[in-house]
Short mmCIF file of C-alpha atoms and ligand atoms in Angstrom, two decimals:
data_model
loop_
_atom_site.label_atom_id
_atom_site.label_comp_id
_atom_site.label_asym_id
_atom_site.label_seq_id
_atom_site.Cartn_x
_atom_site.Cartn_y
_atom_site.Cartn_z
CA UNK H 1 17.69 -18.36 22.77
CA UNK H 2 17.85 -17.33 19.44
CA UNK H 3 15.19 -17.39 16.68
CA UNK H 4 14.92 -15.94 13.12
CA UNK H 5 13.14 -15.81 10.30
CA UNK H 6 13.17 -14.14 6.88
CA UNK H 7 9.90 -13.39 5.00
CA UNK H 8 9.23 -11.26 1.88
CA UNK H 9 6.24 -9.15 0.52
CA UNK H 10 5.07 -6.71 -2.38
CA UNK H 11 3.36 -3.65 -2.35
CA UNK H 12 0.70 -2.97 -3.33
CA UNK H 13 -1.53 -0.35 -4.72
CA UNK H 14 -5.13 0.80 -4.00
CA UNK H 15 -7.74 0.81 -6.36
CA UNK H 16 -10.23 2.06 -3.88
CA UNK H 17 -8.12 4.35 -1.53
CA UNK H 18 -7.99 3.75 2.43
CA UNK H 19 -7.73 7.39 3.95
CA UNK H 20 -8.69 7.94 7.69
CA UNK H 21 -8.96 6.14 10.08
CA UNK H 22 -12.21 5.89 13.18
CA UNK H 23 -9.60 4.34 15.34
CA UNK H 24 -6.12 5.65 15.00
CA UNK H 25 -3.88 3.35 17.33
CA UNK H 26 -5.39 0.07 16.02
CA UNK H 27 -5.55 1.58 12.89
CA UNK H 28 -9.07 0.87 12.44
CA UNK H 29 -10.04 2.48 8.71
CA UNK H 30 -12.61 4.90 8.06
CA UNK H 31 -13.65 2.89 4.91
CA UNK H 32 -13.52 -0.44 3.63
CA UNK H 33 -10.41 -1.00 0.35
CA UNK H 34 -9.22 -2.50 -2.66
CA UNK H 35 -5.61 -2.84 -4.16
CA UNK H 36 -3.51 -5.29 -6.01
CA UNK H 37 0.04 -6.30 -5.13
CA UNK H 38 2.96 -5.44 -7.26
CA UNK H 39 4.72 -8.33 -8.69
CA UNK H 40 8.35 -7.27 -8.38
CA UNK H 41 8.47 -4.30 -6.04
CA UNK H 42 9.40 -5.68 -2.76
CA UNK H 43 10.43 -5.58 1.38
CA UNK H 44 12.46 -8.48 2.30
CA UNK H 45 12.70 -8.33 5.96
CA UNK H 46 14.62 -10.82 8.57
CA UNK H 47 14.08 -10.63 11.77
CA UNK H 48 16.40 -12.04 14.63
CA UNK H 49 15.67 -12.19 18.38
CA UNK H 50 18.24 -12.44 20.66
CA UNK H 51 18.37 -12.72 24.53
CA UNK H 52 21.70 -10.72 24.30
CA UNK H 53 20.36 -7.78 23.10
CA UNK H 54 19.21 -4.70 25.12
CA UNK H 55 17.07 -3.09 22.13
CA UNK H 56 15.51 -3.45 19.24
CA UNK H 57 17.65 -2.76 16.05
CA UNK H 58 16.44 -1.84 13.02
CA UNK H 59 18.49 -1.88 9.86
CA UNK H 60 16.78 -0.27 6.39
CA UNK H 61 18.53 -0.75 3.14
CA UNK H 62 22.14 -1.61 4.78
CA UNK H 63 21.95 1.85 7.07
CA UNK H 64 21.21 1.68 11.00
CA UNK H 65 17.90 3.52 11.96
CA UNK H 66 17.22 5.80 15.05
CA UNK H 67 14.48 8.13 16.13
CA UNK H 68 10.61 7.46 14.69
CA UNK H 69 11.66 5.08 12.35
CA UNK H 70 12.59 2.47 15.00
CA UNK H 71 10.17 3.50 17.73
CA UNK H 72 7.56 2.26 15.36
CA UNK H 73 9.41 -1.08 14.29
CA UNK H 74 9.83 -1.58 18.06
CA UNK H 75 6.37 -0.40 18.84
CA UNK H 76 5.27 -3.43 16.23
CA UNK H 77 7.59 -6.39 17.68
CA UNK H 78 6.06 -5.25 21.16
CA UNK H 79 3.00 -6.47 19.66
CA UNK H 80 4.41 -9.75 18.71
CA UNK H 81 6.07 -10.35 22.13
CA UNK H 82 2.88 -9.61 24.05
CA UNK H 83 0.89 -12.20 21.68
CA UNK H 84 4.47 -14.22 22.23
CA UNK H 85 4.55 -14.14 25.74
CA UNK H 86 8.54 -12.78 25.58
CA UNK H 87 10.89 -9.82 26.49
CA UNK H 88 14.00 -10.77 23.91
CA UNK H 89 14.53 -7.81 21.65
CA UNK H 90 15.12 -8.32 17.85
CA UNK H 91 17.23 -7.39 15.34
CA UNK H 92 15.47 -6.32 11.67
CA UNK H 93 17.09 -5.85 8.41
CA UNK H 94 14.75 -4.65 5.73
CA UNK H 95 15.88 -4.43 2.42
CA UNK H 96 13.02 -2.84 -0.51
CA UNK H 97 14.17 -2.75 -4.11
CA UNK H 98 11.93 0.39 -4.69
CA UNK H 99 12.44 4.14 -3.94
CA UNK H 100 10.91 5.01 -0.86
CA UNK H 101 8.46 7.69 0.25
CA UNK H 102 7.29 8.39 -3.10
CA UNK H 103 3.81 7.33 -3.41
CA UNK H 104 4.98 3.62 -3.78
CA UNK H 105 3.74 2.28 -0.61
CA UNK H 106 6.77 1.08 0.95
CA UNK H 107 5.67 0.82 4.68
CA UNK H 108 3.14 -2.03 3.82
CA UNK H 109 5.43 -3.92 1.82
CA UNK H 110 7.72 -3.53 5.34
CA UNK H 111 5.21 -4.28 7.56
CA UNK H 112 3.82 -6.93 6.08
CA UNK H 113 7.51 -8.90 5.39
CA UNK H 114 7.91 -8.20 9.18
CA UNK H 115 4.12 -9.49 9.98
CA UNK H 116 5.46 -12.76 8.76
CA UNK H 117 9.53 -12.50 9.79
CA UNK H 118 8.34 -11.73 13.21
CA UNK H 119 5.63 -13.97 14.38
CA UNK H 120 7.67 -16.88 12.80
CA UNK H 121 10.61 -15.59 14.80
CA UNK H 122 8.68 -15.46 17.48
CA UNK H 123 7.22 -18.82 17.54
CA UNK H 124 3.93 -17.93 16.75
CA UNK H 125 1.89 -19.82 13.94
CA UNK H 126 -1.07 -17.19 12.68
CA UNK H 127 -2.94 -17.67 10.03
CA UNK H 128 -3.51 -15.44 6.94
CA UNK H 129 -6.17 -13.01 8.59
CA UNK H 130 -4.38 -12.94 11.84
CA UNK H 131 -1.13 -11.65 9.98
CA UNK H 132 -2.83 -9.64 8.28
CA UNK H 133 -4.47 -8.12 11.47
CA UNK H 134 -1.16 -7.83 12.60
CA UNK H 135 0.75 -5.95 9.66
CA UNK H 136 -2.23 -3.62 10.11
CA UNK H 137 -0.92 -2.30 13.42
CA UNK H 138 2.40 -1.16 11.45
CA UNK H 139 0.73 0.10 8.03
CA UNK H 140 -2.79 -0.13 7.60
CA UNK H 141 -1.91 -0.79 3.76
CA UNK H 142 -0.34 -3.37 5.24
CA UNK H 143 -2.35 -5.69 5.90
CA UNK H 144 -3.11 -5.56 1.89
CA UNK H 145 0.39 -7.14 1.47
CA UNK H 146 -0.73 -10.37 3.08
CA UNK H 147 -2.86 -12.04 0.84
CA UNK H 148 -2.33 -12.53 -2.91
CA UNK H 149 -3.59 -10.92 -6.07
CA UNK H 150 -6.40 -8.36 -5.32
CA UNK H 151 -7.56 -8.25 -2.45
CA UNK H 152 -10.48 -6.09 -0.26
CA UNK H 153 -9.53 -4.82 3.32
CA UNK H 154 -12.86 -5.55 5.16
CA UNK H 155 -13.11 -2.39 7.73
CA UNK H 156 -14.22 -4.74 10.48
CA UNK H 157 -16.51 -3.73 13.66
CA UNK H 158 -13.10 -3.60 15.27
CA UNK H 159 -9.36 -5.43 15.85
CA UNK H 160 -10.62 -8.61 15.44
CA UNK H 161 -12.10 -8.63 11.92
CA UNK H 162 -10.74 -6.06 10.30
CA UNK H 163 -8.15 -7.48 7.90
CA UNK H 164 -7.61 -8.28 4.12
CA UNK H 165 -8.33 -11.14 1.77
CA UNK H 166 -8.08 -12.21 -1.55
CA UNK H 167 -10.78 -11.60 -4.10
CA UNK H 168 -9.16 -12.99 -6.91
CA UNK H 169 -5.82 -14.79 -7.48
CA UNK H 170 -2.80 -12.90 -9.87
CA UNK H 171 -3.52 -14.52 -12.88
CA UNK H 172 -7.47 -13.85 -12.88
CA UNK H 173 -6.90 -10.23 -14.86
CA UNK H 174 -2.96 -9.42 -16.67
CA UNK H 175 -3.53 -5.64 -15.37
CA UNK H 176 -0.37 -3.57 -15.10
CA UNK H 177 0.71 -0.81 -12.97
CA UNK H 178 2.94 1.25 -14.72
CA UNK H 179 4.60 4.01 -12.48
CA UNK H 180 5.78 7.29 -13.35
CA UNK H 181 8.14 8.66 -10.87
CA UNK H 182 8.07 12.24 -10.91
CA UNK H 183 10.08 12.91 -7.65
CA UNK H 184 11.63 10.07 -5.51
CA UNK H 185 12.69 12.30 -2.28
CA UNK H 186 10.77 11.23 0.80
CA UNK H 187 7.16 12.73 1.33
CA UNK H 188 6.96 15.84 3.31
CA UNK H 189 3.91 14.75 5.00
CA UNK H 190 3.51 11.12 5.49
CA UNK H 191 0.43 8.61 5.45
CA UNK H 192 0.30 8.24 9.60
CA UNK H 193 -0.14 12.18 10.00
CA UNK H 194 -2.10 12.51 7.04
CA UNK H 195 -4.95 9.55 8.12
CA UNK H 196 -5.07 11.89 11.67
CA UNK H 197 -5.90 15.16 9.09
CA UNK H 198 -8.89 13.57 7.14
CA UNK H 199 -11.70 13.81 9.50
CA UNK H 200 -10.43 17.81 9.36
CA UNK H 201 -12.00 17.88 5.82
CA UNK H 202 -15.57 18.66 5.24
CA UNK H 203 -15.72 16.48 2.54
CA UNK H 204 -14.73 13.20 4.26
CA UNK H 205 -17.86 12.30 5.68
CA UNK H 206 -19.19 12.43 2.21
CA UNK H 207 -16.28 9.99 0.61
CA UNK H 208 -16.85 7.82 3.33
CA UNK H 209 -20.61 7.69 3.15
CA UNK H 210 -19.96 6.99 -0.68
CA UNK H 211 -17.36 3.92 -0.15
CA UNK H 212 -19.81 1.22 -0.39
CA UNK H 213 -21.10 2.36 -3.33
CA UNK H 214 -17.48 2.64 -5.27
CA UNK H 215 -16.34 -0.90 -3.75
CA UNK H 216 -19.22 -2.43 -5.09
CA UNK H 217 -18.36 -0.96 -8.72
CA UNK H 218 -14.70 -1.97 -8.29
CA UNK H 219 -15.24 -5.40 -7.33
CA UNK H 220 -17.26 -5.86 -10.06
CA UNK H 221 -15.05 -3.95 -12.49
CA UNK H 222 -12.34 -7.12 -11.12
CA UNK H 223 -14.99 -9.63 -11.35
CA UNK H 224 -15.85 -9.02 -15.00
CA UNK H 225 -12.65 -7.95 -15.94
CA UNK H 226 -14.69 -4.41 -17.45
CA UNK H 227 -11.55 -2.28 -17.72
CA UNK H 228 -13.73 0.93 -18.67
CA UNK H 229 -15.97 0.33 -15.54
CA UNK H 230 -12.60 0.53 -13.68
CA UNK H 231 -11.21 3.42 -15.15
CA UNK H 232 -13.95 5.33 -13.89
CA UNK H 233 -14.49 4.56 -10.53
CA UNK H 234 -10.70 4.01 -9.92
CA UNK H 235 -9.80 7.55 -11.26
CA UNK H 236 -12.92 9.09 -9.24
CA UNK H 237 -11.86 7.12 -6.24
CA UNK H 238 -8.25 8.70 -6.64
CA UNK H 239 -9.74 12.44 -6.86
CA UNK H 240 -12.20 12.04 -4.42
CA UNK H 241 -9.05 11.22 -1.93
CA UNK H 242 -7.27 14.12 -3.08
CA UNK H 243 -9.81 15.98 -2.57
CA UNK H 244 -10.24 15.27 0.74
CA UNK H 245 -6.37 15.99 1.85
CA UNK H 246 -6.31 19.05 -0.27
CA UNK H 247 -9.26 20.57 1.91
CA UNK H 248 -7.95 19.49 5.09
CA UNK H 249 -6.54 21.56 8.29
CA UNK H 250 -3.42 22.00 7.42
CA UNK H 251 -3.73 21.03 3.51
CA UNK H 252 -2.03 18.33 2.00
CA UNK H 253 -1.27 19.02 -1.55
CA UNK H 254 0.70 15.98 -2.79
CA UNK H 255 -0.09 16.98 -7.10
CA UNK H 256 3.40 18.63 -8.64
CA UNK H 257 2.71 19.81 -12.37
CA UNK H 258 3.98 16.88 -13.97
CA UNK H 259 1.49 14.86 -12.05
CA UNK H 260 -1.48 17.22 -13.09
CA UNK H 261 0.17 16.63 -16.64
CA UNK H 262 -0.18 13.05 -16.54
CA UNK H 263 -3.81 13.09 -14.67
CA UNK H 264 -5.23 14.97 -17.86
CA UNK H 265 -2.74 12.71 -20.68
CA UNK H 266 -3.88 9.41 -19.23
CA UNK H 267 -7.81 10.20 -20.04
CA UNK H 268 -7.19 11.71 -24.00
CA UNK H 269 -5.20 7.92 -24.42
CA UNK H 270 -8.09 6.38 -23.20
CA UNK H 271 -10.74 8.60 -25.48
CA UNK H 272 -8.37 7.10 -28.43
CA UNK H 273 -8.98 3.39 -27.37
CA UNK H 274 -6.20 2.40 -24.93
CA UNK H 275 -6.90 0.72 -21.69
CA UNK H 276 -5.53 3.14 -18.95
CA UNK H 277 -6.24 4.73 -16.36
CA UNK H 278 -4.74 6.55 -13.16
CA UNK H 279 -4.25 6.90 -9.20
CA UNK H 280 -2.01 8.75 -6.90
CA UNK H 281 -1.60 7.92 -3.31
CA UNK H 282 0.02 9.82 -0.54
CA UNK H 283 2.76 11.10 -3.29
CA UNK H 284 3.02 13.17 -7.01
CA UNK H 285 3.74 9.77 -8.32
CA UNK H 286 1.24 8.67 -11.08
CA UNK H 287 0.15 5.21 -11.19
CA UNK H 288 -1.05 4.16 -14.37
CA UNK H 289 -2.72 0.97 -14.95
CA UNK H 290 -3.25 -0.88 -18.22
CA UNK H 291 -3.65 -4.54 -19.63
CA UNK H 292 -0.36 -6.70 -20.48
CA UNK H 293 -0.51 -6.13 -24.07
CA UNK H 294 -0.28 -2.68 -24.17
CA UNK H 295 2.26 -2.42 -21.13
CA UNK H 296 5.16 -1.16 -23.32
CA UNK H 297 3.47 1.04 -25.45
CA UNK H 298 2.27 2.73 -22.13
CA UNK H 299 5.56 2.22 -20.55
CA UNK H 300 7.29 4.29 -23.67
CA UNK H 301 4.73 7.35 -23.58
CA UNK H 302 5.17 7.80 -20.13
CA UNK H 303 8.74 7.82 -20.44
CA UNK H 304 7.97 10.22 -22.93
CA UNK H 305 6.54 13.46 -20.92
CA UNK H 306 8.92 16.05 -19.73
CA UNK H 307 9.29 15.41 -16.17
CA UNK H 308 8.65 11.85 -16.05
CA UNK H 309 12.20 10.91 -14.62
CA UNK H 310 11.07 6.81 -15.11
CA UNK H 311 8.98 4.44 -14.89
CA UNK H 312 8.38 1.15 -13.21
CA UNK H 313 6.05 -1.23 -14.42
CA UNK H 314 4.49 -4.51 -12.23
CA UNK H 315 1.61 -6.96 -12.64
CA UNK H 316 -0.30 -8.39 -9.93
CA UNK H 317 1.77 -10.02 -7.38
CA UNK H 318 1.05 -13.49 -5.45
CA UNK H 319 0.95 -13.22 -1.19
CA UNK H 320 3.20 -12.63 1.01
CA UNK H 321 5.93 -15.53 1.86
CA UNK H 322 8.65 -16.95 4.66
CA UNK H 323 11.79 -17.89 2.43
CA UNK H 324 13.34 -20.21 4.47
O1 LIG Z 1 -0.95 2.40 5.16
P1 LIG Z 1 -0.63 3.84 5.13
O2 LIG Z 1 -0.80 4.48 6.48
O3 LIG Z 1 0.70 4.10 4.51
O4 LIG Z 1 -1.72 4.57 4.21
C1 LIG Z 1 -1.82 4.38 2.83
C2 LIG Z 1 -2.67 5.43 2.24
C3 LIG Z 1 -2.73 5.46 0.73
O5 LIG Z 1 -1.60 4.82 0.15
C4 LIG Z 1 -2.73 6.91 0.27
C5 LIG Z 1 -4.00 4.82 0.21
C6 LIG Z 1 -4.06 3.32 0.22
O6 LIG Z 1 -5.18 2.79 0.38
O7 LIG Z 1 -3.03 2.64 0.06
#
């Protein structure tokens, strides 16, 4: 026997931040999210299994993995063979065309190509919440990737319904997520460890408590396309995460100075009349998020600020898809 498949997905970037989660092994979050995918920045994974092989294989970017990396690849296709029913082990090469470990989440564009990859592979045929359900147990950002546009990451009562969906297609609002790398070496500290810190913060009960509240204003920041009404709660959303790692036991500080730079810029363009705003996941990188028209002019000032080494820019990106 021998079955592949090749499947590709964007990644995305929160809006309302996922951080923590009640249930760590099913990644079960802490609090419900919202992101967009980025049109452009992408995992294109194929996965091959084979009843020759002895192990799983995992192949990132053209270079063979070992260690932690492929533990949790083949920690993933064990849950695929067990919904399967099958023993073969696989072959994955992944291939992003974005620097890694920098804030950009990169691990649910991955998991979410392999979601698809995988299950096809395996001859499985899940629907869009089940693969989303399923890119969860790799990345819980993952399960973001899935669906197109922007989409909301329900928290669930548990396995079963807690997965993403759409709440409106790409084209409903031209927003653009321009990037500023600051540094592009891998994170220190990543997202797995860091959700397992969170609930050592006194202020995460109080962020979670508050979720509801800033999901409501987001979605209807999306809904009526209110760009102001999402600055706010998007930026406050962002600090109210960093907040939370910064006070944890041990302390995450993920900020570098150019970051802090670009946290107090962003606002003073805004005060002058430009649509932007900011947010930093688990990384200094600074995500800053304006309308299509302005995109360059953004684009240039960023480029502009000592420290900013460059700058990616993406629009909202359509759902995860198989490319045979
Ligand atoms: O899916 P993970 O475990 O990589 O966690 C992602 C966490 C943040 O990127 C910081 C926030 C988010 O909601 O994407």
């Amino acid at each position: 026997m021998n079955r592949s498949s090749t499947a590709q997905a964007f990644a995305n970037i929160a809006l309302i931040k996922y951080w923590g989660n009640r249930q760590q092994a099913l990644r079960l979050p802490a609090n419900g999210s919202i992101s967009f995918n980025l049109d452009g920045l992408y995992a294109r994974t194929r996965v091959q299994f084979s009843s020759e092989l002895t192990q799983d294989q995992l192949i990132l970017n053209g270079q063979a993995q070992v260690g932690a990396a492929l533990e949790r690849v083949s920690r993933f296709l064990d849950a695929v063979r067990t919904m399967a029913g099958m023993k073969e082990r696989a072959v994955v090469q992944s291939e992003n065309n974005f620097p890694m470990g920098a804030g950009i989440a990169s691990s649910a564009a991955a998991f979410a190509a392999l979601s698809l990859a995988g299950s096809r592979a395996a001859g499985l045929t899940l629907s869009e919440a089940q693969l989303s359900r399923l890119a969860r147990l790799g990345s819980g950002s993952a399960c973001r990737s899935v669906p197109g546009g922007f989409v909301e990451w329900q928290p669930g009562t548990g396995d079963a319904d807690s997965y993403a969906f759409s709440i409106a297609e790409p084209d409903h609002w031209a927003l653009v997520d321009c990037v500023a790398i600051v540094a592009s070496e891998h994170k220190a500290v990543g997202s797995t460890q860091g959700h397992a810190l969170a609930d050592r913060s006194p202020l995460q009960a109080a962020r979670v408590t508050d979720a509801p509240r800033r999901l409501a204003r987001c979605r209807a920041a999306i809904r009526l396309r209110d760009f102001d009404a999402l600055a706010q709660v998007v930026e406050q959303d962002s600090t109210l995460m960093h907040a939370v790692m910064m006070t944890s036991t041990p302390p995450l500080f993920y900020w570098q100075p150019t970051s802090l730079i670009l946290m107090q810029l962003v606002p003073t363009w805004r005060a002058e009349g430009l649509p932007v705003c900011y947010t930093l996941d688990a990384g200094p990188n600074v995500h800053v998020f304006t309308l299509a028209e302005y995109a360059d002019l953004v684009c240039e000032r960023l480029q502009a600020v000592p420290g900013v080494r460059m700058v990616l820019r993406a629009g909202v990106g359509g759902p995860a898809c198989w490319l045979e």
